[in-house]
Amino acid sequence: MEIDPQLLLQAAAEAAKNAHAPYSNYQVGSAVLAEDGSIFPGCNVENASYGLTNCAERTAIFSAVAKGQRTFKAVAIVASGNTIPYPCGACRQVLSEFCEPATPVYVASISNPATFDQITLGELLPKSFRF
Ligand code: THU
């Protein structure tokens, strides 16, 4: 399957607009490319009880799983601010449940989506937990 990083990053940027982030004021968007070519977006959803916050990546994966998708070929993540938003440890573990280690992860700042970094999930999380 041909993967267009810019298309996936664009979907992530669209999702970031829907972020519910009144506490951190840090908007994150993600998009995952399913095996059948469909794209699922996600954004961070914060809560007044801070620990209940859900990251953008997990929102995207959980939404896709709810639609019956189980395997993903690429992941994109964008966020407000100037730093590249590498996914948190919890999201790396959740992604590893549904993506091969070779799966590309595209990461970019919303302010500069043309300059994205590309890394594999296996590089982000070697030896993920499984049983
Ligand atoms: N966040 C994500 O959406 N993804 C990550 O991988 C790390 C952090 C969100 C959670 C919270 O809403 C905000 O960024 C600040 O931590």
Coordinates of C-alpha atoms and ligand atoms in Angstrom, one line a residue:
M1 CA 0.0 0.0 0.0
E2 CA 1.3 3.4 -1.0
I3 CA 1.5 5.7 2.1
D4 CA 1.3 9.5 1.7
P5 CA 2.8 11.0 4.9
Q6 CA 1.4 14.5 4.0
L7 CA -2.1 13.2 3.6
L8 CA -1.9 11.5 7.0
L9 CA -0.3 14.6 8.7
Q10 CA -3.1 16.7 7.2
A11 CA -5.7 14.5 8.7
A12 CA -3.9 14.7 12.0
A13 CA -3.8 18.5 11.8
E14 CA -7.6 18.6 11.1
A15 CA -8.2 16.4 14.2
A16 CA -6.0 18.7 16.3
K17 CA -8.5 21.5 15.7
N18 CA -11.0 19.4 17.7
A19 CA -8.7 18.9 20.7
H20 CA -10.3 19.5 24.0
A21 CA -7.3 20.9 25.8
P22 CA -8.4 23.8 28.1
Y23 CA -6.0 22.8 30.9
S24 CA -2.7 22.3 29.0
N25 CA -3.6 24.5 26.0
Y26 CA -1.6 21.9 24.0
Q27 CA -3.5 20.6 21.0
V28 CA -2.6 17.2 19.6
G29 CA -3.9 15.5 16.6
S30 CA -3.3 12.0 15.3
A31 CA -4.3 9.9 12.3
V32 CA -3.9 6.2 11.8
L33 CA -4.0 4.5 8.4
A34 CA -5.9 1.2 8.5
E35 CA -5.1 -1.9 6.5
D36 CA -8.0 -1.2 4.1
G37 CA -6.8 2.3 3.4
S38 CA -9.2 4.1 5.7
I39 CA -7.9 6.9 7.9
F40 CA -9.1 7.4 11.5
P41 CA -8.4 10.7 13.3
G42 CA -8.0 11.4 17.0
C43 CA -7.4 14.4 19.3
N44 CA -6.5 14.7 22.9
V45 CA -9.5 15.0 25.2
E46 CA -8.7 16.4 28.6
N47 CA -10.8 16.4 31.8
A48 CA -11.1 18.5 34.9
S49 CA -9.9 15.4 36.6
Y50 CA -6.6 15.6 34.8
G51 CA -5.6 11.9 35.0
L52 CA -8.6 11.0 32.9
T53 CA -7.1 12.7 29.8
N54 CA -6.9 10.6 26.7
C55 CA -4.1 11.3 24.2
A56 CA -4.7 11.9 20.5
E57 CA -3.0 8.7 19.4
R58 CA -5.1 6.5 21.7
T59 CA -8.3 8.3 20.6
A60 CA -7.5 7.5 17.0
I61 CA -6.7 3.9 17.6
F62 CA -9.7 3.3 19.9
S63 CA -12.0 4.9 17.4
A64 CA -10.7 2.7 14.6
V65 CA -11.0 -0.4 16.7
A66 CA -14.6 0.5 17.4
K67 CA -15.1 0.4 13.6
G68 CA -13.6 -3.0 13.3
Q69 CA -10.0 -2.1 12.3
R70 CA -7.2 -4.0 13.9
T71 CA -4.1 -3.4 11.8
F72 CA -2.5 -0.1 11.0
K73 CA 0.1 0.7 8.3
A74 CA 1.1 4.2 9.4
V75 CA 0.6 6.8 12.2
A76 CA 0.8 10.6 12.0
I77 CA 1.0 12.9 15.0
V78 CA 1.0 16.7 15.1
A79 CA 0.8 19.2 18.0
S80 CA 0.8 22.8 18.7
G81 CA 4.1 24.4 19.8
N82 CA 7.4 24.2 18.1
T83 CA 8.7 20.8 19.3
I84 CA 8.2 17.5 17.5
P85 CA 5.5 15.6 19.4
Y86 CA 6.9 12.1 19.8
P87 CA 4.2 9.9 21.4
C88 CA 4.1 9.3 25.1
G89 CA 5.1 5.9 26.5
A90 CA 1.5 4.8 27.1
C91 CA 0.5 5.5 23.5
R92 CA 3.6 3.7 22.2
Q93 CA 2.5 0.6 24.1
V94 CA -1.1 0.9 22.8
L95 CA 0.1 1.4 19.2
S96 CA 2.4 -1.7 19.5
E97 CA -0.7 -3.8 20.1
F98 CA -2.0 -3.0 16.6
C99 CA 1.1 -2.0 14.5
E100 CA 4.1 -4.0 13.4
P101 CA 7.5 -2.7 14.7
A102 CA 8.3 -1.5 11.1
T103 CA 5.2 0.8 11.0
P104 CA 6.2 4.4 10.2
V105 CA 5.3 7.1 12.6
Y106 CA 5.3 10.6 11.1
V107 CA 5.6 13.5 13.6
A108 CA 5.5 17.2 13.0
S109 CA 4.7 20.5 14.7
I110 CA 1.4 22.1 13.4
S111 CA 3.4 25.2 12.7
N112 CA 5.7 23.4 10.3
P113 CA 4.1 20.2 8.9
A114 CA 6.3 20.2 5.9
T115 CA 9.3 19.4 8.1
F116 CA 8.3 16.1 9.6
D117 CA 10.4 13.4 11.3
Q118 CA 9.8 9.7 10.3
I119 CA 10.6 7.0 12.8
T120 CA 9.4 3.4 13.2
L121 CA 7.3 2.2 16.1
G122 CA 10.0 -0.4 16.9
E123 CA 12.5 2.4 17.3
L124 CA 10.2 4.3 19.6
L125 CA 9.4 1.2 21.7
P126 CA 11.7 -1.8 21.3
K127 CA 10.7 -4.9 23.2
S128 CA 7.1 -3.8 23.9
F129 CA 5.1 -5.7 26.5
R130 CA 3.3 -8.8 25.3
F131 CA 2.1 -12.0 26.8
Ligands
THU1 N1 -0.8 14.2 24.7 C1 -1.2 13.6 23.6 O1 -2.3 13.8 23.1 N2 -0.3 12.6 23.1 C2 0.9 12.3 23.6 O2 1.5 11.4 23.1 C3 1.4 13.0 24.8 C4 0.5 14.0 25.4 C5 -1.7 15.2 25.3 C6 -2.3 14.9 26.6 C7 -2.6 16.2 27.2 O3 -3.9 16.6 26.8 C8 -1.6 17.1 26.6 O4 -1.0 16.4 25.5 C9 -0.5 17.6 27.5 O5 0.1 16.5 28.1

